[in-house]
């Protein structure tokens, strides 16, 4: 980059409200000293002014939306399973009502059955809320399942954007070919 124009006061905060990024390891995105309700309320407090009862109701609604129970709001992050921690991270990402969520390897640390649940939740939320995802993953089966458009990445830049599925069927860029060739195939 070159020089950037000065950002008017308040506009950066308004811009950040439009997108959220749950981390790869959901437990790392939550303060271990805060209960789940406090963790979920943080992003709301950053962008909205709400009373305590209204804030609690909003967090309960987010918990319900991602498949967590209201009685789990008093738990600490370490008391949740990996899939539940990921749901908590998704609830936090949804809190400011974003249009775009950056998902950086959101299911890589989860077992296959929980991966499917989280992917299905993300797809349901996308449809219900009109969300867009920038979905970053190495698991091409997951990418193929959730993505509408796909691009490889090389040196931080997108390469070979495509609508074609199966993913990268006719790849030309060497790193894209390397990722595709690393996918295990059944058989002897």
Short mmCIF file of N, CA and C in Angstrom, two decimals:
data_model
loop_
_atom_site.label_atom_id
_atom_site.label_comp_id
_atom_site.label_asym_id
_atom_site.label_seq_id
_atom_site.Cartn_x
_atom_site.Cartn_y
_atom_site.Cartn_z
N UNK A 1 0.66 -1.18 0.00
CA UNK A 1 0.00 0.00 0.00
C UNK A 1 0.72 1.28 0.00
N UNK A 2 -0.06 2.23 -0.43
CA UNK A 2 0.38 3.61 -0.43
C UNK A 2 -0.20 4.35 0.76
N UNK A 3 -0.26 5.67 0.62
CA UNK A 3 -0.80 6.51 1.69
C UNK A 3 -2.30 6.31 1.78
N UNK A 4 -2.77 6.37 3.00
CA UNK A 4 -4.21 6.25 3.22
C UNK A 4 -4.76 7.61 3.63
N UNK A 5 -5.99 7.87 3.18
CA UNK A 5 -6.65 9.11 3.55
C UNK A 5 -7.05 9.03 5.02
N UNK A 6 -7.07 10.17 5.72
CA UNK A 6 -7.49 10.15 7.12
C UNK A 6 -8.92 9.63 7.25
N UNK A 7 -9.17 8.90 8.32
CA UNK A 7 -10.48 8.32 8.55
C UNK A 7 -11.25 9.26 9.48
N UNK A 8 -12.44 9.70 9.06
CA UNK A 8 -13.23 10.58 9.93
C UNK A 8 -13.56 9.89 11.25
N UNK A 9 -13.61 10.65 12.36
CA UNK A 9 -13.91 10.04 13.66
C UNK A 9 -15.23 9.26 13.62
N UNK A 10 -15.23 8.07 14.20
CA UNK A 10 -16.44 7.25 14.28
C UNK A 10 -16.68 6.37 13.08
N UNK A 11 -16.11 6.71 11.93
CA UNK A 11 -16.40 5.91 10.73
C UNK A 11 -15.70 4.56 10.77
N UNK A 12 -14.54 4.48 11.40
CA UNK A 12 -13.85 3.19 11.51
C UNK A 12 -14.68 2.22 12.34
N UNK A 13 -15.24 2.69 13.44
CA UNK A 13 -16.09 1.84 14.28
C UNK A 13 -17.32 1.37 13.50
N UNK A 14 -17.95 2.28 12.77
CA UNK A 14 -19.13 1.90 11.98
C UNK A 14 -18.74 0.86 10.93
N UNK A 15 -17.58 1.01 10.32
CA UNK A 15 -17.12 0.04 9.32
C UNK A 15 -16.84 -1.32 9.92
N UNK A 16 -16.22 -1.33 11.11
CA UNK A 16 -15.93 -2.60 11.78
C UNK A 16 -17.19 -3.33 12.17
N UNK A 17 -18.26 -2.60 12.43
CA UNK A 17 -19.52 -3.25 12.80
C UNK A 17 -20.02 -4.14 11.67
N UNK A 18 -19.71 -3.79 10.45
CA UNK A 18 -20.20 -4.54 9.30
C UNK A 18 -19.54 -5.89 9.08
N UNK A 19 -18.42 -6.15 9.74
CA UNK A 19 -17.81 -7.46 9.58
C UNK A 19 -17.21 -7.93 10.90
N UNK A 20 -17.16 -9.25 11.08
CA UNK A 20 -16.62 -9.87 12.28
C UNK A 20 -15.76 -11.05 11.87
N UNK A 21 -14.82 -11.40 12.73
CA UNK A 21 -13.91 -12.50 12.43
C UNK A 21 -13.77 -13.45 13.61
N UNK A 22 -14.53 -14.57 13.62
CA UNK A 22 -14.26 -15.55 14.66
C UNK A 22 -12.89 -16.17 14.42
N UNK A 23 -12.16 -16.45 15.48
CA UNK A 23 -10.81 -16.98 15.34
C UNK A 23 -10.83 -18.47 15.05
N UNK A 24 -9.70 -18.98 14.59
CA UNK A 24 -9.56 -20.40 14.30
C UNK A 24 -9.87 -21.25 15.53
N UNK A 25 -9.24 -20.92 16.63
CA UNK A 25 -9.46 -21.65 17.88
C UNK A 25 -10.44 -20.82 18.69
N UNK A 26 -11.69 -21.24 18.73
CA UNK A 26 -12.74 -20.43 19.34
C UNK A 26 -12.46 -20.10 20.79
N UNK A 27 -11.85 -21.00 21.53
CA UNK A 27 -11.54 -20.74 22.92
C UNK A 27 -10.60 -19.58 23.09
N UNK A 28 -9.73 -19.34 22.09
CA UNK A 28 -8.77 -18.26 22.17
C UNK A 28 -9.43 -16.90 21.98
N UNK A 29 -10.64 -16.86 21.44
CA UNK A 29 -11.31 -15.59 21.20
C UNK A 29 -12.08 -15.12 22.42
N UNK A 30 -12.19 -15.94 23.45
CA UNK A 30 -12.93 -15.58 24.65
C UNK A 30 -11.97 -15.41 25.82
N UNK A 31 -12.24 -14.40 26.61
CA UNK A 31 -11.46 -14.18 27.82
C UNK A 31 -11.81 -15.28 28.81
N UNK A 32 -10.84 -16.07 29.27
CA UNK A 32 -11.14 -17.19 30.17
C UNK A 32 -11.69 -16.75 31.52
N UNK A 33 -11.56 -15.47 31.85
CA UNK A 33 -12.06 -14.95 33.13
C UNK A 33 -13.50 -14.47 33.05
N UNK A 34 -14.04 -14.42 31.84
CA UNK A 34 -15.41 -13.94 31.67
C UNK A 34 -16.35 -15.12 31.44
N UNK A 35 -17.52 -15.03 32.00
CA UNK A 35 -18.56 -16.02 31.73
C UNK A 35 -19.05 -15.83 30.30
N UNK A 36 -19.68 -16.85 29.77
CA UNK A 36 -20.12 -16.82 28.37
C UNK A 36 -21.03 -15.63 28.09
N UNK A 37 -21.92 -15.29 29.02
CA UNK A 37 -22.82 -14.16 28.80
C UNK A 37 -22.04 -12.85 28.68
N UNK A 38 -21.02 -12.69 29.51
CA UNK A 38 -20.20 -11.48 29.44
C UNK A 38 -19.43 -11.43 28.13
N UNK A 39 -18.93 -12.58 27.71
CA UNK A 39 -18.20 -12.67 26.45
C UNK A 39 -19.12 -12.33 25.27
N UNK A 40 -20.33 -12.87 25.29
CA UNK A 40 -21.28 -12.60 24.23
C UNK A 40 -21.76 -11.16 24.21
N UNK A 41 -21.79 -10.52 25.39
CA UNK A 41 -22.29 -9.15 25.49
C UNK A 41 -21.24 -8.12 25.04
N UNK A 42 -19.96 -8.50 25.08
CA UNK A 42 -18.90 -7.55 24.74
C UNK A 42 -19.07 -6.85 23.40
N UNK A 43 -19.25 -7.61 22.31
CA UNK A 43 -19.41 -6.94 21.01
C UNK A 43 -20.67 -6.07 20.94
N UNK A 44 -21.70 -6.43 21.68
CA UNK A 44 -22.92 -5.61 21.69
C UNK A 44 -22.61 -4.27 22.36
N UNK A 45 -21.93 -4.34 23.50
CA UNK A 45 -21.57 -3.11 24.23
C UNK A 45 -20.68 -2.19 23.38
N UNK A 46 -19.86 -2.78 22.53
CA UNK A 46 -18.97 -1.97 21.69
C UNK A 46 -19.73 -1.13 20.68
N UNK A 47 -20.90 -1.59 20.25
CA UNK A 47 -21.60 -0.92 19.16
C UNK A 47 -22.98 -0.39 19.52
N UNK A 48 -23.51 -0.78 20.67
CA UNK A 48 -24.87 -0.37 21.02
C UNK A 48 -24.94 0.02 22.49
N UNK A 49 -25.91 0.82 22.81
CA UNK A 49 -26.15 1.21 24.19
C UNK A 49 -27.45 0.54 24.62
N UNK A 50 -27.35 -0.44 25.53
CA UNK A 50 -28.53 -1.19 25.99
C UNK A 50 -28.50 -1.32 27.50
N UNK A 51 -29.69 -1.39 28.08
CA UNK A 51 -29.81 -1.65 29.50
C UNK A 51 -29.48 -3.11 29.80
N UNK A 52 -29.29 -3.42 31.09
CA UNK A 52 -28.88 -4.77 31.49
C UNK A 52 -29.88 -5.83 31.06
N UNK A 53 -31.16 -5.60 31.26
CA UNK A 53 -32.18 -6.59 30.90
C UNK A 53 -32.24 -6.79 29.39
N UNK A 54 -32.16 -5.70 28.66
CA UNK A 54 -32.19 -5.78 27.20
C UNK A 54 -30.94 -6.48 26.66
N UNK A 55 -29.80 -6.21 27.28
CA UNK A 55 -28.55 -6.85 26.89
C UNK A 55 -28.62 -8.35 27.13
N UNK A 56 -29.13 -8.75 28.30
CA UNK A 56 -29.26 -10.17 28.62
C UNK A 56 -30.19 -10.87 27.62
N UNK A 57 -31.30 -10.21 27.29
CA UNK A 57 -32.25 -10.79 26.33
C UNK A 57 -31.60 -10.96 24.96
N UNK A 58 -30.79 -10.00 24.56
CA UNK A 58 -30.10 -10.09 23.25
C UNK A 58 -29.10 -11.24 23.25
N UNK A 59 -28.35 -11.39 24.35
CA UNK A 59 -27.38 -12.49 24.44
C UNK A 59 -28.11 -13.83 24.46
N UNK A 60 -29.22 -13.92 25.20
CA UNK A 60 -30.02 -15.16 25.20
C UNK A 60 -30.49 -15.50 23.79
N UNK A 61 -30.92 -14.47 23.06
CA UNK A 61 -31.38 -14.68 21.68
C UNK A 61 -30.24 -15.19 20.79
N UNK A 62 -29.05 -14.63 20.96
CA UNK A 62 -27.88 -15.09 20.19
C UNK A 62 -27.54 -16.54 20.55
N UNK A 63 -27.57 -16.86 21.84
CA UNK A 63 -27.30 -18.23 22.27
C UNK A 63 -28.28 -19.19 21.62
N UNK A 64 -29.54 -18.83 21.66
CA UNK A 64 -30.57 -19.69 21.06
C UNK A 64 -30.33 -19.85 19.56
N UNK A 65 -29.98 -18.77 18.91
CA UNK A 65 -29.78 -18.80 17.45
C UNK A 65 -28.65 -19.75 17.05
N UNK A 66 -27.62 -19.88 17.89
CA UNK A 66 -26.47 -20.73 17.54
C UNK A 66 -26.55 -22.11 18.19
N UNK A 67 -27.65 -22.41 18.89
CA UNK A 67 -27.82 -23.74 19.45
C UNK A 67 -27.25 -23.93 20.85
N UNK A 68 -27.06 -22.83 21.57
CA UNK A 68 -26.66 -22.92 22.97
C UNK A 68 -27.86 -22.60 23.85
N UNK A 69 -27.88 -23.17 25.06
CA UNK A 69 -29.00 -22.95 25.98
C UNK A 69 -28.72 -21.72 26.85
N UNK A 70 -29.77 -21.08 27.30
CA UNK A 70 -29.64 -19.90 28.16
C UNK A 70 -28.94 -20.24 29.47
N UNK A 71 -29.15 -21.45 29.99
CA UNK A 71 -28.49 -21.82 31.26
C UNK A 71 -26.97 -21.96 31.10
N UNK A 72 -26.48 -22.00 29.87
CA UNK A 72 -25.04 -22.09 29.63
C UNK A 72 -24.36 -20.72 29.69
N UNK A 73 -25.14 -19.66 29.81
CA UNK A 73 -24.58 -18.31 29.83
C UNK A 73 -23.71 -18.08 31.06
N UNK A 74 -23.89 -18.85 32.12
CA UNK A 74 -23.10 -18.67 33.34
C UNK A 74 -21.79 -19.45 33.32
N UNK A 75 -21.57 -20.25 32.31
CA UNK A 75 -20.35 -21.05 32.22
C UNK A 75 -19.17 -20.21 31.74
N UNK A 76 -17.99 -20.71 32.08
CA UNK A 76 -16.74 -20.12 31.57
C UNK A 76 -16.39 -20.85 30.28
N UNK A 77 -15.61 -20.22 29.39
CA UNK A 77 -15.29 -20.84 28.10
C UNK A 77 -14.68 -22.25 28.22
N UNK A 78 -13.85 -22.49 29.22
CA UNK A 78 -13.22 -23.80 29.36
C UNK A 78 -14.21 -24.90 29.73
N UNK A 79 -15.42 -24.53 30.12
CA UNK A 79 -16.44 -25.52 30.47
C UNK A 79 -17.23 -26.00 29.26
N UNK A 80 -16.96 -25.43 28.10
CA UNK A 80 -17.65 -25.80 26.87
C UNK A 80 -16.82 -26.80 26.08
N UNK A 81 -17.48 -27.64 25.29
CA UNK A 81 -16.79 -28.51 24.35
C UNK A 81 -16.27 -27.65 23.20
N UNK A 82 -15.46 -28.25 22.32
CA UNK A 82 -14.93 -27.50 21.18
C UNK A 82 -16.03 -26.95 20.28
N UNK A 83 -17.03 -27.76 19.99
CA UNK A 83 -18.13 -27.30 19.15
C UNK A 83 -18.94 -26.20 19.81
N UNK A 84 -19.13 -26.31 21.14
CA UNK A 84 -19.86 -25.27 21.87
C UNK A 84 -19.06 -23.97 21.90
N UNK A 85 -17.74 -24.08 22.07
CA UNK A 85 -16.90 -22.88 22.04
C UNK A 85 -16.97 -22.21 20.67
N UNK A 86 -17.03 -23.03 19.62
CA UNK A 86 -17.14 -22.45 18.28
C UNK A 86 -18.49 -21.75 18.12
N UNK A 87 -19.55 -22.34 18.67
CA UNK A 87 -20.87 -21.70 18.63
C UNK A 87 -20.85 -20.39 19.41
N UNK A 88 -20.14 -20.38 20.54
CA UNK A 88 -20.00 -19.14 21.31
C UNK A 88 -19.27 -18.09 20.47
N UNK A 89 -18.23 -18.49 19.77
CA UNK A 89 -17.52 -17.56 18.88
C UNK A 89 -18.42 -17.04 17.77
N UNK A 90 -19.28 -17.90 17.24
CA UNK A 90 -20.22 -17.47 16.19
C UNK A 90 -21.23 -16.49 16.78
N UNK A 91 -21.73 -16.77 17.99
CA UNK A 91 -22.66 -15.84 18.64
C UNK A 91 -22.02 -14.47 18.82
N UNK A 92 -20.77 -14.46 19.25
CA UNK A 92 -20.04 -13.18 19.40
C UNK A 92 -19.91 -12.47 18.06
N UNK A 93 -19.65 -13.24 17.00
CA UNK A 93 -19.51 -12.65 15.67
C UNK A 93 -20.83 -12.06 15.18
N UNK A 94 -21.95 -12.69 15.56
CA UNK A 94 -23.26 -12.22 15.13
C UNK A 94 -23.75 -11.01 15.92
N UNK A 95 -23.19 -10.78 17.09
CA UNK A 95 -23.70 -9.77 18.02
C UNK A 95 -23.90 -8.39 17.39
N UNK A 96 -22.96 -7.86 16.63
CA UNK A 96 -23.18 -6.52 16.06
C UNK A 96 -23.97 -6.51 14.75
N UNK A 97 -24.61 -7.62 14.42
CA UNK A 97 -25.40 -7.73 13.17
C UNK A 97 -24.57 -7.43 11.93
N UNK A 98 -23.48 -8.19 11.71
CA UNK A 98 -22.60 -7.90 10.58
C UNK A 98 -23.20 -8.37 9.25
N UNK A 99 -22.64 -7.87 8.17
CA UNK A 99 -22.99 -8.35 6.83
C UNK A 99 -22.00 -9.40 6.36
N UNK A 100 -20.75 -9.32 6.86
CA UNK A 100 -19.67 -10.21 6.45
C UNK A 100 -18.99 -10.78 7.69
N UNK A 101 -18.77 -12.08 7.69
CA UNK A 101 -18.01 -12.73 8.76
C UNK A 101 -16.82 -13.44 8.11
N UNK A 102 -15.64 -13.16 8.62
CA UNK A 102 -14.44 -13.83 8.16
C UNK A 102 -14.27 -15.09 9.00
N UNK A 103 -14.30 -16.24 8.35
CA UNK A 103 -14.17 -17.54 9.03
C UNK A 103 -12.83 -18.13 8.66
N UNK A 104 -11.87 -18.04 9.56
CA UNK A 104 -10.52 -18.53 9.31
C UNK A 104 -10.38 -19.91 9.94
N UNK A 105 -10.46 -20.95 9.12
CA UNK A 105 -10.37 -22.34 9.58
C UNK A 105 -11.34 -22.59 10.74
N UNK A 106 -12.63 -22.30 10.56
CA UNK A 106 -13.56 -22.37 11.69
C UNK A 106 -13.86 -23.78 12.19
N UNK A 107 -13.55 -24.80 11.40
CA UNK A 107 -13.88 -26.16 11.84
C UNK A 107 -12.68 -27.08 11.86
N UNK A 108 -11.49 -26.56 11.62
CA UNK A 108 -10.31 -27.42 11.48
C UNK A 108 -9.96 -28.16 12.78
N UNK A 109 -10.29 -27.60 13.93
CA UNK A 109 -9.94 -28.24 15.20
C UNK A 109 -11.06 -29.14 15.75
N UNK A 110 -12.12 -29.32 14.97
CA UNK A 110 -13.28 -30.08 15.43
C UNK A 110 -13.32 -31.45 14.78
N UNK A 111 -13.94 -32.42 15.47
CA UNK A 111 -14.08 -33.73 14.83
C UNK A 111 -15.14 -33.64 13.74
N UNK A 112 -15.18 -34.64 12.87
CA UNK A 112 -15.97 -34.57 11.64
C UNK A 112 -17.46 -34.35 11.91
N UNK A 113 -18.05 -35.02 12.90
CA UNK A 113 -19.48 -34.85 13.15
C UNK A 113 -19.78 -33.44 13.64
N UNK A 114 -18.91 -32.89 14.47
CA UNK A 114 -19.12 -31.53 14.96
C UNK A 114 -18.84 -30.53 13.85
N UNK A 115 -17.87 -30.81 12.98
CA UNK A 115 -17.63 -29.96 11.81
C UNK A 115 -18.91 -29.81 11.00
N UNK A 116 -19.57 -30.93 10.75
CA UNK A 116 -20.80 -30.90 9.95
C UNK A 116 -21.86 -30.04 10.63
N UNK A 117 -21.99 -30.16 11.94
CA UNK A 117 -22.98 -29.36 12.66
C UNK A 117 -22.68 -27.87 12.54
N UNK A 118 -21.42 -27.51 12.71
CA UNK A 118 -21.04 -26.09 12.65
C UNK A 118 -21.20 -25.56 11.23
N UNK A 119 -20.80 -26.34 10.23
CA UNK A 119 -20.97 -25.91 8.83
C UNK A 119 -22.45 -25.72 8.51
N UNK A 120 -23.27 -26.66 8.94
CA UNK A 120 -24.72 -26.53 8.70
C UNK A 120 -25.28 -25.31 9.41
N UNK A 121 -24.80 -25.04 10.64
CA UNK A 121 -25.23 -23.84 11.35
C UNK A 121 -24.84 -22.59 10.56
N UNK A 122 -23.61 -22.53 10.09
CA UNK A 122 -23.17 -21.37 9.31
C UNK A 122 -24.02 -21.19 8.05
N UNK A 123 -24.34 -22.27 7.39
CA UNK A 123 -25.17 -22.19 6.18
C UNK A 123 -26.59 -21.73 6.52
N UNK A 124 -27.17 -22.24 7.62
CA UNK A 124 -28.50 -21.81 8.04
C UNK A 124 -28.51 -20.33 8.39
N UNK A 125 -27.48 -19.88 9.11
CA UNK A 125 -27.38 -18.47 9.47
C UNK A 125 -27.22 -17.59 8.24
N UNK A 126 -26.45 -18.08 7.28
CA UNK A 126 -26.24 -17.32 6.05
C UNK A 126 -27.58 -17.09 5.34
N UNK A 127 -28.37 -18.14 5.27
CA UNK A 127 -29.67 -18.02 4.60
C UNK A 127 -30.63 -17.15 5.39
N UNK A 128 -30.70 -17.37 6.70
CA UNK A 128 -31.66 -16.65 7.54
C UNK A 128 -31.32 -15.16 7.68
N UNK A 129 -30.03 -14.82 7.75
CA UNK A 129 -29.62 -13.45 8.04
C UNK A 129 -29.04 -12.71 6.84
N UNK A 130 -28.90 -13.42 5.71
CA UNK A 130 -28.33 -12.78 4.52
C UNK A 130 -26.86 -12.45 4.69
N UNK A 131 -26.13 -13.31 5.40
CA UNK A 131 -24.71 -13.08 5.65
C UNK A 131 -23.85 -13.47 4.46
N UNK A 132 -22.68 -12.87 4.40
CA UNK A 132 -21.63 -13.30 3.48
C UNK A 132 -20.48 -13.79 4.34
N UNK A 133 -19.79 -14.81 3.86
CA UNK A 133 -18.62 -15.33 4.55
C UNK A 133 -17.40 -15.23 3.66
N UNK A 134 -16.29 -14.86 4.25
CA UNK A 134 -14.99 -15.08 3.64
C UNK A 134 -14.47 -16.29 4.39
N UNK A 135 -14.52 -17.44 3.74
CA UNK A 135 -14.27 -18.72 4.40
C UNK A 135 -12.89 -19.20 4.00
N UNK A 136 -11.99 -19.27 4.96
CA UNK A 136 -10.61 -19.66 4.72
C UNK A 136 -10.41 -21.06 5.29
N UNK A 137 -10.01 -22.00 4.44
CA UNK A 137 -9.82 -23.38 4.91
C UNK A 137 -8.91 -24.13 3.96
N UNK A 138 -8.30 -25.18 4.50
CA UNK A 138 -7.49 -26.08 3.70
C UNK A 138 -8.24 -27.34 3.32
N UNK A 139 -9.32 -27.63 4.02
CA UNK A 139 -10.11 -28.82 3.76
C UNK A 139 -11.04 -28.55 2.58
N UNK A 140 -10.66 -29.06 1.41
CA UNK A 140 -11.41 -28.75 0.19
C UNK A 140 -12.83 -29.29 0.20
N UNK A 141 -13.08 -30.39 0.94
CA UNK A 141 -14.44 -30.91 1.04
C UNK A 141 -15.33 -29.92 1.78
N UNK A 142 -14.81 -29.31 2.83
CA UNK A 142 -15.56 -28.29 3.57
C UNK A 142 -15.77 -27.07 2.69
N UNK A 143 -14.72 -26.64 2.00
CA UNK A 143 -14.82 -25.48 1.10
C UNK A 143 -15.89 -25.74 0.04
N UNK A 144 -15.87 -26.91 -0.54
CA UNK A 144 -16.83 -27.24 -1.59
C UNK A 144 -18.25 -27.25 -1.05
N UNK A 145 -18.42 -27.69 0.18
CA UNK A 145 -19.77 -27.79 0.77
C UNK A 145 -20.38 -26.42 1.06
N UNK A 146 -19.57 -25.48 1.51
CA UNK A 146 -20.14 -24.20 1.98
C UNK A 146 -20.03 -23.06 0.96
N UNK A 147 -19.13 -23.17 0.00
CA UNK A 147 -18.79 -22.02 -0.84
C UNK A 147 -19.65 -21.90 -2.09
N UNK A 148 -19.86 -20.63 -2.47
CA UNK A 148 -20.53 -20.31 -3.74
C UNK A 148 -19.47 -19.97 -4.80
N UNK A 149 -18.45 -19.26 -4.35
CA UNK A 149 -17.30 -18.93 -5.20
C UNK A 149 -16.06 -19.32 -4.44
N UNK A 150 -15.02 -19.70 -5.16
CA UNK A 150 -13.80 -20.20 -4.55
C UNK A 150 -12.60 -19.55 -5.24
N UNK A 151 -11.56 -19.30 -4.45
CA UNK A 151 -10.29 -18.83 -5.00
C UNK A 151 -9.18 -19.43 -4.17
N UNK A 152 -8.10 -19.74 -4.81
CA UNK A 152 -6.91 -20.14 -4.08
C UNK A 152 -6.20 -18.89 -3.58
N UNK A 153 -5.15 -19.09 -2.80
CA UNK A 153 -4.37 -17.97 -2.30
C UNK A 153 -2.89 -18.28 -2.49
N UNK A 154 -2.17 -17.29 -2.97
CA UNK A 154 -0.73 -17.44 -3.14
C UNK A 154 -0.07 -16.13 -2.75
N UNK A 155 0.83 -16.20 -1.78
CA UNK A 155 1.52 -15.02 -1.26
C UNK A 155 0.53 -13.93 -0.85
N UNK A 156 -0.58 -14.37 -0.24
CA UNK A 156 -1.57 -13.43 0.28
C UNK A 156 -2.50 -12.83 -0.75
N UNK A 157 -2.41 -13.30 -1.97
CA UNK A 157 -3.28 -12.76 -3.03
C UNK A 157 -4.16 -13.88 -3.58
N UNK A 158 -5.42 -13.55 -3.92
CA UNK A 158 -6.30 -14.57 -4.49
C UNK A 158 -5.84 -14.97 -5.89
N UNK A 159 -5.90 -16.28 -6.16
CA UNK A 159 -5.57 -16.78 -7.49
C UNK A 159 -6.67 -17.74 -7.93
N UNK A 160 -6.90 -17.80 -9.19
CA UNK A 160 -7.86 -18.71 -9.82
C UNK A 160 -9.25 -18.67 -9.19
N UNK A 161 -9.88 -17.48 -9.09
CA UNK A 161 -11.26 -17.46 -8.61
C UNK A 161 -12.17 -18.21 -9.57
N UNK A 162 -13.12 -18.93 -9.03
CA UNK A 162 -13.98 -19.75 -9.89
C UNK A 162 -15.32 -20.02 -9.24
N UNK A 163 -16.31 -20.27 -10.07
CA UNK A 163 -17.62 -20.76 -9.61
C UNK A 163 -17.68 -22.26 -9.80
N UNK A 164 -16.63 -22.85 -10.40
CA UNK A 164 -16.65 -24.26 -10.75
C UNK A 164 -16.58 -25.15 -9.50
N UNK A 165 -17.43 -26.11 -9.50
CA UNK A 165 -17.37 -27.17 -8.49
C UNK A 165 -17.43 -28.47 -9.26
N UNK A 166 -16.64 -29.45 -8.98
CA UNK A 166 -15.79 -29.57 -7.83
C UNK A 166 -14.65 -28.57 -7.84
N UNK A 167 -14.19 -28.27 -6.65
CA UNK A 167 -13.22 -27.21 -6.43
C UNK A 167 -11.95 -27.44 -7.24
N UNK A 168 -11.56 -26.43 -7.96
CA UNK A 168 -10.29 -26.40 -8.69
C UNK A 168 -10.13 -27.58 -9.65
N UNK A 169 -11.17 -27.95 -10.30
CA UNK A 169 -11.09 -29.10 -11.21
C UNK A 169 -10.05 -28.87 -12.30
N UNK A 170 -9.95 -27.64 -12.75
CA UNK A 170 -8.99 -27.33 -13.82
C UNK A 170 -8.02 -26.26 -13.35
N UNK A 171 -7.28 -26.55 -12.29
CA UNK A 171 -6.36 -25.56 -11.72
C UNK A 171 -5.13 -25.41 -12.61
N UNK A 172 -4.61 -24.20 -12.62
CA UNK A 172 -3.43 -23.92 -13.43
C UNK A 172 -2.28 -23.37 -12.59
N UNK A 173 -2.58 -22.74 -11.48
CA UNK A 173 -1.57 -22.13 -10.64
C UNK A 173 -0.91 -23.20 -9.79
N UNK A 174 0.44 -23.28 -9.72
CA UNK A 174 1.12 -24.36 -8.98
C UNK A 174 0.66 -24.55 -7.53
N UNK A 175 0.48 -23.48 -6.70
CA UNK A 175 0.03 -23.72 -5.33
C UNK A 175 -1.39 -24.31 -5.28
N UNK A 176 -2.25 -23.91 -6.20
CA UNK A 176 -3.60 -24.47 -6.25
C UNK A 176 -3.51 -25.95 -6.59
N UNK A 177 -2.65 -26.29 -7.53
CA UNK A 177 -2.45 -27.68 -7.90
C UNK A 177 -1.91 -28.48 -6.71
N UNK A 178 -1.00 -27.90 -5.94
CA UNK A 178 -0.42 -28.59 -4.78
C UNK A 178 -1.48 -28.89 -3.72
N UNK A 179 -2.37 -27.93 -3.46
CA UNK A 179 -3.44 -28.16 -2.48
C UNK A 179 -4.36 -29.26 -2.98
N UNK A 180 -4.72 -29.20 -4.24
CA UNK A 180 -5.63 -30.20 -4.82
C UNK A 180 -4.99 -31.59 -4.79
N UNK A 181 -3.70 -31.68 -5.08
CA UNK A 181 -3.05 -32.99 -5.13
C UNK A 181 -2.82 -33.56 -3.74
N UNK A 182 -2.92 -32.75 -2.70
CA UNK A 182 -2.73 -33.23 -1.33
C UNK A 182 -3.98 -33.91 -0.77
N UNK A 183 -5.11 -33.79 -1.47
CA UNK A 183 -6.35 -34.40 -1.01
C UNK A 183 -6.25 -35.91 -1.16
N UNK A 184 -6.47 -36.67 -0.06
CA UNK A 184 -6.38 -38.12 -0.16
C UNK A 184 -7.50 -38.68 -1.05
N UNK A 185 -7.18 -39.71 -1.79
CA UNK A 185 -8.18 -40.37 -2.64
C UNK A 185 -8.37 -41.80 -2.16
N UNK A 186 -9.60 -42.30 -2.24
CA UNK A 186 -9.84 -43.69 -1.79
C UNK A 186 -9.22 -44.69 -2.75
N UNK A 187 -8.90 -45.83 -2.22
CA UNK A 187 -8.37 -46.89 -3.07
C UNK A 187 -6.95 -47.26 -2.68
N UNK A 188 -6.45 -48.34 -3.23
CA UNK A 188 -5.11 -48.81 -2.88
C UNK A 188 -4.01 -47.97 -3.48
#
